[in-house]
């Protein structure tokens, strides 16, 4: 009887061992997502040069401590300067990706206070003129962008808006590498792999929400670069901006 049981037990054991990796693989399957929407940028050289001039003009004066929003400053400005000021004030710029009021509601105005200092804030500052770059002479493979938020209650990320590449100008966009596939993790949970198209555009991904947040718990969002589209001139990979949409405020 004992001799008859051993082969059965051995076969059962081997079957369990051989099936375990397959079971684990099935359990760890992560969705590969294509963008639900691709919002391409179609700007003329005249528009781009106007916006860059406006950005440089305002940036220089703000660095000098000038209050560009004061009535006196606007009154004394030249007609060209007033055109720049009016343009930026109206949001007429591809470089301001301020989704705070549009997507998250009134509380999103506190986002700058919610994001922790240890975050990669250049990828999350609502400005396409400032971008995250991979280390010099690195194509970015395996590099991570980490955004850490202080929770203001239960929150859910439903959408990721991804701006791959250096979007300052179409020429700059071609020169630098762009991420092709990016793994998304939230609070240590594998959420999805984002498969980006190689186009100069905001790419919108609807996220299958499997991570929950507890009140007063930090929310850690990690983007891990798995593959890249190479640039024509520089090895470094660039991400101009990552924004979010969802439920409640981060």
JSON list of C-alpha atoms in Angstrom, two decimals:
[
{"chain": "A", "resi": 1, "resn": "UNK", "atom": "CA", "xyz": [0.00, 0.00, 0.00]},
{"chain": "A", "resi": 2, "resn": "UNK", "atom": "CA", "xyz": [2.83, 2.38, 0.91]},
{"chain": "A", "resi": 3, "resn": "UNK", "atom": "CA", "xyz": [4.64, 1.75, -2.37]},
{"chain": "A", "resi": 4, "resn": "UNK", "atom": "CA", "xyz": [1.47, 2.55, -4.31]},
{"chain": "A", "resi": 5, "resn": "UNK", "atom": "CA", "xyz": [0.93, 5.86, -2.53]},
{"chain": "A", "resi": 6, "resn": "UNK", "atom": "CA", "xyz": [4.41, 7.28, -3.06]},
{"chain": "A", "resi": 7, "resn": "UNK", "atom": "CA", "xyz": [4.19, 7.64, -6.86]},
{"chain": "A", "resi": 8, "resn": "UNK", "atom": "CA", "xyz": [0.79, 9.28, -6.48]},
{"chain": "A", "resi": 9, "resn": "UNK", "atom": "CA", "xyz": [2.11, 11.70, -3.90]},
{"chain": "A", "resi": 10, "resn": "UNK", "atom": "CA", "xyz": [5.18, 12.39, -6.03]},
{"chain": "A", "resi": 11, "resn": "UNK", "atom": "CA", "xyz": [3.08, 13.06, -9.12]},
{"chain": "A", "resi": 12, "resn": "UNK", "atom": "CA", "xyz": [0.77, 15.34, -7.15]},
{"chain": "A", "resi": 13, "resn": "UNK", "atom": "CA", "xyz": [3.76, 17.20, -5.73]},
{"chain": "A", "resi": 14, "resn": "UNK", "atom": "CA", "xyz": [5.37, 17.62, -9.15]},
{"chain": "A", "resi": 15, "resn": "UNK", "atom": "CA", "xyz": [2.10, 18.76, -10.65]},
{"chain": "A", "resi": 16, "resn": "UNK", "atom": "CA", "xyz": [1.69, 21.35, -7.92]},
{"chain": "A", "resi": 17, "resn": "UNK", "atom": "CA", "xyz": [5.24, 22.63, -8.37]},
{"chain": "A", "resi": 18, "resn": "UNK", "atom": "CA", "xyz": [4.94, 22.84, -12.15]},
{"chain": "A", "resi": 19, "resn": "UNK", "atom": "CA", "xyz": [1.60, 24.60, -12.03]},
{"chain": "A", "resi": 20, "resn": "UNK", "atom": "CA", "xyz": [2.64, 27.09, -9.33]},
{"chain": "A", "resi": 21, "resn": "UNK", "atom": "CA", "xyz": [4.60, 29.43, -11.65]},
{"chain": "A", "resi": 22, "resn": "UNK", "atom": "CA", "xyz": [1.71, 29.45, -14.12]},
{"chain": "A", "resi": 23, "resn": "UNK", "atom": "CA", "xyz": [-0.75, 30.21, -11.33]},
{"chain": "A", "resi": 24, "resn": "UNK", "atom": "CA", "xyz": [1.51, 32.95, -9.99]},
{"chain": "A", "resi": 25, "resn": "UNK", "atom": "CA", "xyz": [1.86, 34.38, -13.49]},
{"chain": "A", "resi": 26, "resn": "UNK", "atom": "CA", "xyz": [-1.91, 34.44, -13.89]},
{"chain": "A", "resi": 27, "resn": "UNK", "atom": "CA", "xyz": [-2.33, 36.08, -10.50]},
{"chain": "A", "resi": 28, "resn": "UNK", "atom": "CA", "xyz": [0.26, 38.77, -11.29]},
{"chain": "A", "resi": 29, "resn": "UNK", "atom": "CA", "xyz": [-1.10, 39.71, -14.71]},
{"chain": "A", "resi": 30, "resn": "UNK", "atom": "CA", "xyz": [-1.17, 43.47, -15.13]},
{"chain": "A", "resi": 31, "resn": "UNK", "atom": "CA", "xyz": [-3.29, 45.22, -17.75]},
{"chain": "A", "resi": 32, "resn": "UNK", "atom": "CA", "xyz": [-1.47, 46.79, -20.69]},
{"chain": "A", "resi": 33, "resn": "UNK", "atom": "CA", "xyz": [-3.37, 49.96, -21.50]},
{"chain": "A", "resi": 34, "resn": "UNK", "atom": "CA", "xyz": [-3.57, 51.95, -24.71]},
{"chain": "A", "resi": 35, "resn": "UNK", "atom": "CA", "xyz": [-4.48, 55.65, -24.47]},
{"chain": "A", "resi": 36, "resn": "UNK", "atom": "CA", "xyz": [-8.21, 56.29, -24.50]},
{"chain": "A", "resi": 37, "resn": "UNK", "atom": "CA", "xyz": [-7.60, 59.71, -26.01]},
{"chain": "A", "resi": 38, "resn": "UNK", "atom": "CA", "xyz": [-4.67, 61.37, -27.76]},
{"chain": "A", "resi": 39, "resn": "UNK", "atom": "CA", "xyz": [-4.73, 65.17, -27.65]},
{"chain": "A", "resi": 40, "resn": "UNK", "atom": "CA", "xyz": [-2.19, 66.25, -30.25]},
{"chain": "A", "resi": 41, "resn": "UNK", "atom": "CA", "xyz": [-0.55, 69.66, -30.32]},
{"chain": "A", "resi": 42, "resn": "UNK", "atom": "CA", "xyz": [-0.87, 71.52, -33.61]},
{"chain": "A", "resi": 43, "resn": "UNK", "atom": "CA", "xyz": [0.88, 74.86, -33.20]},
{"chain": "A", "resi": 44, "resn": "UNK", "atom": "CA", "xyz": [2.42, 77.11, -35.81]},
{"chain": "A", "resi": 45, "resn": "UNK", "atom": "CA", "xyz": [5.94, 78.49, -35.40]},
{"chain": "A", "resi": 46, "resn": "UNK", "atom": "CA", "xyz": [4.42, 81.94, -34.88]},
{"chain": "A", "resi": 47, "resn": "UNK", "atom": "CA", "xyz": [2.30, 80.67, -31.97]},
{"chain": "A", "resi": 48, "resn": "UNK", "atom": "CA", "xyz": [5.19, 78.81, -30.38]},
{"chain": "A", "resi": 49, "resn": "UNK", "atom": "CA", "xyz": [7.53, 81.81, -30.65]},
{"chain": "A", "resi": 50, "resn": "UNK", "atom": "CA", "xyz": [4.85, 84.08, -29.17]},
{"chain": "A", "resi": 51, "resn": "UNK", "atom": "CA", "xyz": [4.29, 81.78, -26.19]},
{"chain": "A", "resi": 52, "resn": "UNK", "atom": "CA", "xyz": [8.01, 81.31, -25.59]},
{"chain": "A", "resi": 53, "resn": "UNK", "atom": "CA", "xyz": [8.53, 85.08, -25.65]},
{"chain": "A", "resi": 54, "resn": "UNK", "atom": "CA", "xyz": [5.66, 85.57, -23.21]},
{"chain": "A", "resi": 55, "resn": "UNK", "atom": "CA", "xyz": [7.01, 82.86, -20.90]},
{"chain": "A", "resi": 56, "resn": "UNK", "atom": "CA", "xyz": [10.54, 84.32, -20.92]},
{"chain": "A", "resi": 57, "resn": "UNK", "atom": "CA", "xyz": [9.26, 87.85, -20.35]},
{"chain": "A", "resi": 58, "resn": "UNK", "atom": "CA", "xyz": [7.16, 86.87, -17.34]},
{"chain": "A", "resi": 59, "resn": "UNK", "atom": "CA", "xyz": [9.79, 84.50, -15.91]},
{"chain": "A", "resi": 60, "resn": "UNK", "atom": "CA", "xyz": [12.52, 87.16, -15.96]},
{"chain": "A", "resi": 61, "resn": "UNK", "atom": "CA", "xyz": [10.34, 89.70, -14.15]},
{"chain": "A", "resi": 62, "resn": "UNK", "atom": "CA", "xyz": [9.12, 87.25, -11.54]},
{"chain": "A", "resi": 63, "resn": "UNK", "atom": "CA", "xyz": [12.73, 86.25, -10.79]},
{"chain": "A", "resi": 64, "resn": "UNK", "atom": "CA", "xyz": [13.43, 89.96, -10.21]},
{"chain": "A", "resi": 65, "resn": "UNK", "atom": "CA", "xyz": [10.67, 90.09, -7.62]},
{"chain": "A", "resi": 66, "resn": "UNK", "atom": "CA", "xyz": [8.27, 92.15, -9.76]},
{"chain": "A", "resi": 67, "resn": "UNK", "atom": "CA", "xyz": [4.56, 91.70, -9.12]},
{"chain": "A", "resi": 68, "resn": "UNK", "atom": "CA", "xyz": [3.36, 91.12, -12.67]},
{"chain": "A", "resi": 69, "resn": "UNK", "atom": "CA", "xyz": [-0.26, 90.97, -11.50]},
{"chain": "A", "resi": 70, "resn": "UNK", "atom": "CA", "xyz": [-0.35, 94.48, -10.06]},
{"chain": "A", "resi": 71, "resn": "UNK", "atom": "CA", "xyz": [-2.44, 97.19, -11.72]},
{"chain": "A", "resi": 72, "resn": "UNK", "atom": "CA", "xyz": [0.55, 99.54, -11.83]},
{"chain": "A", "resi": 73, "resn": "UNK", "atom": "CA", "xyz": [2.71, 97.01, -13.66]},
{"chain": "A", "resi": 74, "resn": "UNK", "atom": "CA", "xyz": [0.03, 96.34, -16.27]},
{"chain": "A", "resi": 75, "resn": "UNK", "atom": "CA", "xyz": [-0.68, 100.05, -16.77]},
{"chain": "A", "resi": 76, "resn": "UNK", "atom": "CA", "xyz": [2.98, 100.82, -17.50]},
{"chain": "A", "resi": 77, "resn": "UNK", "atom": "CA", "xyz": [3.49, 97.82, -19.82]},
{"chain": "A", "resi": 78, "resn": "UNK", "atom": "CA", "xyz": [3.95, 98.28, -23.56]},
{"chain": "A", "resi": 79, "resn": "UNK", "atom": "CA", "xyz": [1.31, 97.05, -26.00]},
{"chain": "A", "resi": 80, "resn": "UNK", "atom": "CA", "xyz": [3.41, 93.95, -26.78]},
{"chain": "A", "resi": 81, "resn": "UNK", "atom": "CA", "xyz": [3.90, 93.22, -23.07]},
{"chain": "A", "resi": 82, "resn": "UNK", "atom": "CA", "xyz": [0.15, 93.56, -22.47]},
{"chain": "A", "resi": 83, "resn": "UNK", "atom": "CA", "xyz": [-0.46, 91.02, -25.25]},
{"chain": "A", "resi": 84, "resn": "UNK", "atom": "CA", "xyz": [1.85, 88.57, -23.47]},
{"chain": "A", "resi": 85, "resn": "UNK", "atom": "CA", "xyz": [0.25, 89.22, -20.08]},
{"chain": "A", "resi": 86, "resn": "UNK", "atom": "CA", "xyz": [-3.26, 88.85, -21.47]},
{"chain": "A", "resi": 87, "resn": "UNK", "atom": "CA", "xyz": [-2.32, 85.60, -23.20]},
{"chain": "A", "resi": 88, "resn": "UNK", "atom": "CA", "xyz": [-0.89, 83.97, -20.09]},
{"chain": "A", "resi": 89, "resn": "UNK", "atom": "CA", "xyz": [-3.70, 85.27, -17.89]},
{"chain": "A", "resi": 90, "resn": "UNK", "atom": "CA", "xyz": [-6.27, 83.74, -20.24]},
{"chain": "A", "resi": 91, "resn": "UNK", "atom": "CA", "xyz": [-4.48, 80.39, -20.23]},
{"chain": "A", "resi": 92, "resn": "UNK", "atom": "CA", "xyz": [-3.65, 80.78, -23.91]},
{"chain": "A", "resi": 93, "resn": "UNK", "atom": "CA", "xyz": [-0.55, 78.62, -23.77]},
{"chain": "A", "resi": 94, "resn": "UNK", "atom": "CA", "xyz": [0.25, 74.97, -24.45]},
{"chain": "A", "resi": 95, "resn": "UNK", "atom": "CA", "xyz": [2.72, 75.02, -21.61]},
{"chain": "A", "resi": 96, "resn": "UNK", "atom": "CA", "xyz": [0.30, 75.40, -18.70]},
{"chain": "A", "resi": 97, "resn": "UNK", "atom": "CA", "xyz": [-1.38, 72.03, -18.06]},
{"chain": "A", "resi": 98, "resn": "UNK", "atom": "CA", "xyz": [-3.34, 73.33, -15.08]},
{"chain": "A", "resi": 99, "resn": "UNK", "atom": "CA", "xyz": [-6.00, 70.66, -14.64]},
{"chain": "A", "resi": 100, "resn": "UNK", "atom": "CA", "xyz": [-6.61, 71.63, -11.02]},
{"chain": "A", "resi": 101, "resn": "UNK", "atom": "CA", "xyz": [-9.90, 73.49, -11.40]},
{"chain": "A", "resi": 102, "resn": "UNK", "atom": "CA", "xyz": [-11.03, 71.54, -14.45]},
{"chain": "A", "resi": 103, "resn": "UNK", "atom": "CA", "xyz": [-10.77, 68.03, -13.04]},
{"chain": "A", "resi": 104, "resn": "UNK", "atom": "CA", "xyz": [-10.33, 67.92, -9.32]},
{"chain": "A", "resi": 105, "resn": "UNK", "atom": "CA", "xyz": [-12.55, 70.71, -8.04]},
{"chain": "A", "resi": 106, "resn": "UNK", "atom": "CA", "xyz": [-11.91, 73.61, -5.70]},
{"chain": "A", "resi": 107, "resn": "UNK", "atom": "CA", "xyz": [-9.75, 71.67, -3.24]},
{"chain": "A", "resi": 108, "resn": "UNK", "atom": "CA", "xyz": [-7.15, 70.97, -5.91]},
{"chain": "A", "resi": 109, "resn": "UNK", "atom": "CA", "xyz": [-5.75, 74.44, -5.35]},
{"chain": "A", "resi": 110, "resn": "UNK", "atom": "CA", "xyz": [-3.96, 72.89, -2.37]},
{"chain": "A", "resi": 111, "resn": "UNK", "atom": "CA", "xyz": [-2.08, 70.39, -4.54]},
{"chain": "A", "resi": 112, "resn": "UNK", "atom": "CA", "xyz": [1.22, 72.25, -4.24]},
{"chain": "A", "resi": 113, "resn": "UNK", "atom": "CA", "xyz": [1.04, 71.77, -0.49]},
{"chain": "A", "resi": 114, "resn": "UNK", "atom": "CA", "xyz": [0.01, 68.13, -0.71]},
{"chain": "A", "resi": 115, "resn": "UNK", "atom": "CA", "xyz": [2.91, 66.90, -2.81]},
{"chain": "A", "resi": 116, "resn": "UNK", "atom": "CA", "xyz": [5.91, 65.94, -0.69]},
{"chain": "A", "resi": 117, "resn": "UNK", "atom": "CA", "xyz": [9.41, 67.35, -1.15]},
{"chain": "A", "resi": 118, "resn": "UNK", "atom": "CA", "xyz": [10.79, 63.91, -2.03]},
{"chain": "A", "resi": 119, "resn": "UNK", "atom": "CA", "xyz": [8.68, 63.79, -5.20]},
{"chain": "A", "resi": 120, "resn": "UNK", "atom": "CA", "xyz": [9.95, 64.28, -8.75]},
{"chain": "A", "resi": 121, "resn": "UNK", "atom": "CA", "xyz": [8.10, 67.58, -9.00]},
{"chain": "A", "resi": 122, "resn": "UNK", "atom": "CA", "xyz": [9.39, 68.62, -12.44]},
{"chain": "A", "resi": 123, "resn": "UNK", "atom": "CA", "xyz": [7.11, 65.93, -13.87]},
{"chain": "A", "resi": 124, "resn": "UNK", "atom": "CA", "xyz": [4.21, 67.34, -11.89]},
{"chain": "A", "resi": 125, "resn": "UNK", "atom": "CA", "xyz": [4.22, 71.14, -11.88]},
{"chain": "A", "resi": 126, "resn": "UNK", "atom": "CA", "xyz": [1.56, 71.86, -14.54]},
{"chain": "A", "resi": 127, "resn": "UNK", "atom": "CA", "xyz": [4.18, 73.34, -16.84]},
{"chain": "A", "resi": 128, "resn": "UNK", "atom": "CA", "xyz": [5.50, 71.73, -20.02]},
{"chain": "A", "resi": 129, "resn": "UNK", "atom": "CA", "xyz": [8.51, 74.05, -20.08]},
{"chain": "A", "resi": 130, "resn": "UNK", "atom": "CA", "xyz": [9.94, 72.21, -17.08]},
{"chain": "A", "resi": 131, "resn": "UNK", "atom": "CA", "xyz": [10.51, 68.49, -17.59]},
{"chain": "A", "resi": 132, "resn": "UNK", "atom": "CA", "xyz": [11.96, 65.39, -15.99]},
{"chain": "A", "resi": 133, "resn": "UNK", "atom": "CA", "xyz": [15.13, 64.14, -17.70]},
{"chain": "A", "resi": 134, "resn": "UNK", "atom": "CA", "xyz": [16.80, 60.78, -17.27]},
{"chain": "A", "resi": 135, "resn": "UNK", "atom": "CA", "xyz": [20.41, 60.99, -16.01]},
{"chain": "A", "resi": 136, "resn": "UNK", "atom": "CA", "xyz": [23.01, 62.21, -18.50]},
{"chain": "A", "resi": 137, "resn": "UNK", "atom": "CA", "xyz": [23.98, 59.57, -21.09]},
{"chain": "A", "resi": 138, "resn": "UNK", "atom": "CA", "xyz": [21.14, 57.33, -19.87]},
{"chain": "A", "resi": 139, "resn": "UNK", "atom": "CA", "xyz": [18.12, 56.38, -21.96]},
{"chain": "A", "resi": 140, "resn": "UNK", "atom": "CA", "xyz": [16.02, 56.09, -18.83]},
{"chain": "A", "resi": 141, "resn": "UNK", "atom": "CA", "xyz": [15.34, 52.36, -18.91]},
{"chain": "A", "resi": 142, "resn": "UNK", "atom": "CA", "xyz": [14.56, 51.20, -15.38]},
{"chain": "A", "resi": 143, "resn": "UNK", "atom": "CA", "xyz": [14.39, 54.75, -14.06]},
{"chain": "A", "resi": 144, "resn": "UNK", "atom": "CA", "xyz": [11.46, 55.73, -11.87]},
{"chain": "A", "resi": 145, "resn": "UNK", "atom": "CA", "xyz": [9.42, 58.86, -11.30]},
{"chain": "A", "resi": 146, "resn": "UNK", "atom": "CA", "xyz": [7.93, 58.93, -7.82]},
{"chain": "A", "resi": 147, "resn": "UNK", "atom": "CA", "xyz": [5.16, 61.29, -6.72]},
{"chain": "A", "resi": 148, "resn": "UNK", "atom": "CA", "xyz": [4.25, 61.27, -3.05]},
{"chain": "A", "resi": 149, "resn": "UNK", "atom": "CA", "xyz": [1.06, 62.97, -1.88]},
{"chain": "A", "resi": 150, "resn": "UNK", "atom": "CA", "xyz": [-0.35, 63.60, 1.55]},
{"chain": "A", "resi": 151, "resn": "UNK", "atom": "CA", "xyz": [-3.83, 62.13, 1.67]},
{"chain": "A", "resi": 152, "resn": "UNK", "atom": "CA", "xyz": [-6.76, 64.38, 2.48]},
{"chain": "A", "resi": 153, "resn": "UNK", "atom": "CA", "xyz": [-9.14, 61.43, 2.78]},
{"chain": "A", "resi": 154, "resn": "UNK", "atom": "CA", "xyz": [-10.27, 58.60, 0.54]},
{"chain": "A", "resi": 155, "resn": "UNK", "atom": "CA", "xyz": [-9.03, 59.19, -3.01]},
{"chain": "A", "resi": 156, "resn": "UNK", "atom": "CA", "xyz": [-9.00, 57.30, -6.28]},
{"chain": "A", "resi": 157, "resn": "UNK", "atom": "CA", "xyz": [-6.96, 57.95, -9.39]},
{"chain": "A", "resi": 158, "resn": "UNK", "atom": "CA", "xyz": [-9.18, 57.25, -12.38]},
{"chain": "A", "resi": 159, "resn": "UNK", "atom": "CA", "xyz": [-7.17, 58.85, -15.16]},
{"chain": "A", "resi": 160, "resn": "UNK", "atom": "CA", "xyz": [-3.51, 59.55, -15.94]},
{"chain": "A", "resi": 161, "resn": "UNK", "atom": "CA", "xyz": [-2.68, 62.30, -18.43]},
{"chain": "A", "resi": 162, "resn": "UNK", "atom": "CA", "xyz": [0.82, 61.65, -19.78]},
{"chain": "A", "resi": 163, "resn": "UNK", "atom": "CA", "xyz": [2.92, 64.16, -21.75]},
{"chain": "A", "resi": 164, "resn": "UNK", "atom": "CA", "xyz": [5.92, 62.19, -23.13]},
{"chain": "A", "resi": 165, "resn": "UNK", "atom": "CA", "xyz": [9.03, 63.84, -24.51]},
{"chain": "A", "resi": 166, "resn": "UNK", "atom": "CA", "xyz": [10.35, 67.39, -24.46]},
{"chain": "A", "resi": 167, "resn": "UNK", "atom": "CA", "xyz": [7.28, 69.35, -25.53]},
{"chain": "A", "resi": 168, "resn": "UNK", "atom": "CA", "xyz": [8.89, 72.76, -25.58]},
{"chain": "A", "resi": 169, "resn": "UNK", "atom": "CA", "xyz": [8.95, 72.64, -29.40]},
{"chain": "A", "resi": 170, "resn": "UNK", "atom": "CA", "xyz": [8.46, 69.93, -32.06]},
{"chain": "A", "resi": 171, "resn": "UNK", "atom": "CA", "xyz": [12.19, 70.06, -32.80]},
{"chain": "A", "resi": 172, "resn": "UNK", "atom": "CA", "xyz": [13.10, 69.46, -29.14]},
{"chain": "A", "resi": 173, "resn": "UNK", "atom": "CA", "xyz": [10.56, 66.65, -28.98]},
{"chain": "A", "resi": 174, "resn": "UNK", "atom": "CA", "xyz": [12.34, 64.77, -31.78]},
{"chain": "A", "resi": 175, "resn": "UNK", "atom": "CA", "xyz": [15.81, 65.29, -30.32]},
{"chain": "A", "resi": 176, "resn": "UNK", "atom": "CA", "xyz": [15.18, 63.55, -26.98]},
{"chain": "A", "resi": 177, "resn": "UNK", "atom": "CA", "xyz": [13.95, 60.05, -26.18]},
{"chain": "A", "resi": 178, "resn": "UNK", "atom": "CA", "xyz": [10.32, 59.41, -25.21]},
{"chain": "A", "resi": 179, "resn": "UNK", "atom": "CA", "xyz": [8.95, 56.66, -22.96]},
{"chain": "A", "resi": 180, "resn": "UNK", "atom": "CA", "xyz": [7.23, 53.82, -24.85]},
{"chain": "A", "resi": 181, "resn": "UNK", "atom": "CA", "xyz": [6.01, 51.57, -22.02]},
{"chain": "A", "resi": 182, "resn": "UNK", "atom": "CA", "xyz": [5.68, 52.68, -18.41]},
{"chain": "A", "resi": 183, "resn": "UNK", "atom": "CA", "xyz": [4.63, 50.57, -15.42]},
{"chain": "A", "resi": 184, "resn": "UNK", "atom": "CA", "xyz": [2.28, 52.28, -12.95]},
{"chain": "A", "resi": 185, "resn": "UNK", "atom": "CA", "xyz": [2.26, 51.39, -9.24]},
{"chain": "A", "resi": 186, "resn": "UNK", "atom": "CA", "xyz": [0.17, 52.99, -6.51]},
{"chain": "A", "resi": 187, "resn": "UNK", "atom": "CA", "xyz": [1.00, 52.35, -2.86]},
{"chain": "A", "resi": 188, "resn": "UNK", "atom": "CA", "xyz": [3.04, 49.31, -3.86]},
{"chain": "A", "resi": 189, "resn": "UNK", "atom": "CA", "xyz": [0.30, 47.76, -6.01]},
{"chain": "A", "resi": 190, "resn": "UNK", "atom": "CA", "xyz": [0.94, 47.03, -9.70]},
{"chain": "A", "resi": 191, "resn": "UNK", "atom": "CA", "xyz": [-1.88, 48.85, -11.47]},
{"chain": "A", "resi": 192, "resn": "UNK", "atom": "CA", "xyz": [-1.14, 48.83, -15.21]},
{"chain": "A", "resi": 193, "resn": "UNK", "atom": "CA", "xyz": [1.42, 49.17, -17.96]},
{"chain": "A", "resi": 194, "resn": "UNK", "atom": "CA", "xyz": [0.88, 52.30, -20.05]},
{"chain": "A", "resi": 195, "resn": "UNK", "atom": "CA", "xyz": [1.68, 51.77, -23.74]},
{"chain": "A", "resi": 196, "resn": "UNK", "atom": "CA", "xyz": [2.37, 55.25, -25.10]},
{"chain": "A", "resi": 197, "resn": "UNK", "atom": "CA", "xyz": [2.17, 56.23, -28.74]},
{"chain": "A", "resi": 198, "resn": "UNK", "atom": "CA", "xyz": [5.17, 58.02, -30.20]},
{"chain": "A", "resi": 199, "resn": "UNK", "atom": "CA", "xyz": [3.36, 61.28, -30.87]},
{"chain": "A", "resi": 200, "resn": "UNK", "atom": "CA", "xyz": [3.75, 64.77, -29.44]},
{"chain": "A", "resi": 201, "resn": "UNK", "atom": "CA", "xyz": [0.48, 64.72, -27.55]},
{"chain": "A", "resi": 202, "resn": "UNK", "atom": "CA", "xyz": [-1.22, 64.47, -24.20]},
{"chain": "A", "resi": 203, "resn": "UNK", "atom": "CA", "xyz": [-2.15, 60.78, -23.86]},
{"chain": "A", "resi": 204, "resn": "UNK", "atom": "CA", "xyz": [-5.09, 59.96, -21.59]},
{"chain": "A", "resi": 205, "resn": "UNK", "atom": "CA", "xyz": [-5.26, 56.58, -19.83]},
{"chain": "A", "resi": 206, "resn": "UNK", "atom": "CA", "xyz": [-8.28, 55.28, -17.91]},
{"chain": "A", "resi": 207, "resn": "UNK", "atom": "CA", "xyz": [-6.93, 53.39, -14.90]},
{"chain": "A", "resi": 208, "resn": "UNK", "atom": "CA", "xyz": [-8.43, 50.17, -13.49]},
{"chain": "A", "resi": 209, "resn": "UNK", "atom": "CA", "xyz": [-8.48, 51.18, -9.84]},
{"chain": "A", "resi": 210, "resn": "UNK", "atom": "CA", "xyz": [-7.27, 48.41, -7.56]},
{"chain": "A", "resi": 211, "resn": "UNK", "atom": "CA", "xyz": [-5.45, 50.43, -4.90]},
{"chain": "A", "resi": 212, "resn": "UNK", "atom": "CA", "xyz": [-7.26, 51.93, -1.94]},
{"chain": "A", "resi": 213, "resn": "UNK", "atom": "CA", "xyz": [-6.10, 54.81, 0.21]},
{"chain": "A", "resi": 214, "resn": "UNK", "atom": "CA", "xyz": [-6.65, 55.25, 3.90]},
{"chain": "A", "resi": 215, "resn": "UNK", "atom": "CA", "xyz": [-7.25, 58.60, 5.50]},
{"chain": "A", "resi": 216, "resn": "UNK", "atom": "CA", "xyz": [-4.03, 60.28, 6.65]},
{"chain": "A", "resi": 217, "resn": "UNK", "atom": "CA", "xyz": [-1.97, 57.80, 4.60]},
{"chain": "A", "resi": 218, "resn": "UNK", "atom": "CA", "xyz": [0.57, 59.06, 2.08]},
{"chain": "A", "resi": 219, "resn": "UNK", "atom": "CA", "xyz": [-0.22, 58.18, -1.52]},
{"chain": "A", "resi": 220, "resn": "UNK", "atom": "CA", "xyz": [2.84, 57.04, -3.46]},
{"chain": "A", "resi": 221, "resn": "UNK", "atom": "CA", "xyz": [2.57, 56.89, -7.25]},
{"chain": "A", "resi": 222, "resn": "UNK", "atom": "CA", "xyz": [5.50, 55.35, -9.13]},
{"chain": "A", "resi": 223, "resn": "UNK", "atom": "CA", "xyz": [6.09, 55.33, -12.90]},
{"chain": "A", "resi": 224, "resn": "UNK", "atom": "CA", "xyz": [8.78, 52.85, -14.01]},
{"chain": "A", "resi": 225, "resn": "UNK", "atom": "CA", "xyz": [10.15, 53.26, -17.55]},
{"chain": "A", "resi": 226, "resn": "UNK", "atom": "CA", "xyz": [10.20, 49.86, -19.28]},
{"chain": "A", "resi": 227, "resn": "UNK", "atom": "CA", "xyz": [11.05, 50.87, -22.86]},
{"chain": "A", "resi": 228, "resn": "UNK", "atom": "CA", "xyz": [11.72, 54.04, -24.84]},
{"chain": "A", "resi": 229, "resn": "UNK", "atom": "CA", "xyz": [11.54, 55.58, -28.29]},
{"chain": "A", "resi": 230, "resn": "UNK", "atom": "CA", "xyz": [15.08, 56.87, -29.05]},
{"chain": "A", "resi": 231, "resn": "UNK", "atom": "CA", "xyz": [15.72, 60.53, -29.76]},
{"chain": "A", "resi": 232, "resn": "UNK", "atom": "CA", "xyz": [17.37, 61.72, -32.95]},
{"chain": "A", "resi": 233, "resn": "UNK", "atom": "CA", "xyz": [20.19, 63.56, -31.17]},
{"chain": "A", "resi": 234, "resn": "UNK", "atom": "CA", "xyz": [20.29, 62.93, -27.41]},
{"chain": "A", "resi": 235, "resn": "UNK", "atom": "CA", "xyz": [20.23, 59.67, -25.46]},
{"chain": "A", "resi": 236, "resn": "UNK", "atom": "CA", "xyz": [18.31, 61.09, -22.50]},
{"chain": "A", "resi": 237, "resn": "UNK", "atom": "CA", "xyz": [14.59, 60.38, -22.18]},
{"chain": "A", "resi": 238, "resn": "UNK", "atom": "CA", "xyz": [12.26, 63.22, -21.23]},
{"chain": "A", "resi": 239, "resn": "UNK", "atom": "CA", "xyz": [8.80, 63.40, -19.65]},
{"chain": "A", "resi": 240, "resn": "UNK", "atom": "CA", "xyz": [7.29, 66.88, -19.70]},
{"chain": "A", "resi": 241, "resn": "UNK", "atom": "CA", "xyz": [4.32, 66.33, -17.40]},
{"chain": "A", "resi": 242, "resn": "UNK", "atom": "CA", "xyz": [2.08, 63.78, -15.68]},
{"chain": "A", "resi": 243, "resn": "UNK", "atom": "CA", "xyz": [-1.35, 64.90, -14.45]},
{"chain": "A", "resi": 244, "resn": "UNK", "atom": "CA", "xyz": [-4.24, 63.05, -12.82]},
{"chain": "A", "resi": 245, "resn": "UNK", "atom": "CA", "xyz": [-8.01, 62.92, -12.70]},
{"chain": "A", "resi": 246, "resn": "UNK", "atom": "CA", "xyz": [-10.11, 61.01, -10.20]},
{"chain": "A", "resi": 247, "resn": "UNK", "atom": "CA", "xyz": [-12.35, 60.95, -7.17]},
{"chain": "A", "resi": 248, "resn": "UNK", "atom": "CA", "xyz": [-11.74, 63.21, -4.18]},
{"chain": "A", "resi": 249, "resn": "UNK", "atom": "CA", "xyz": [-8.58, 65.19, -3.80]},
{"chain": "A", "resi": 250, "resn": "UNK", "atom": "CA", "xyz": [-5.07, 63.81, -3.59]}
]
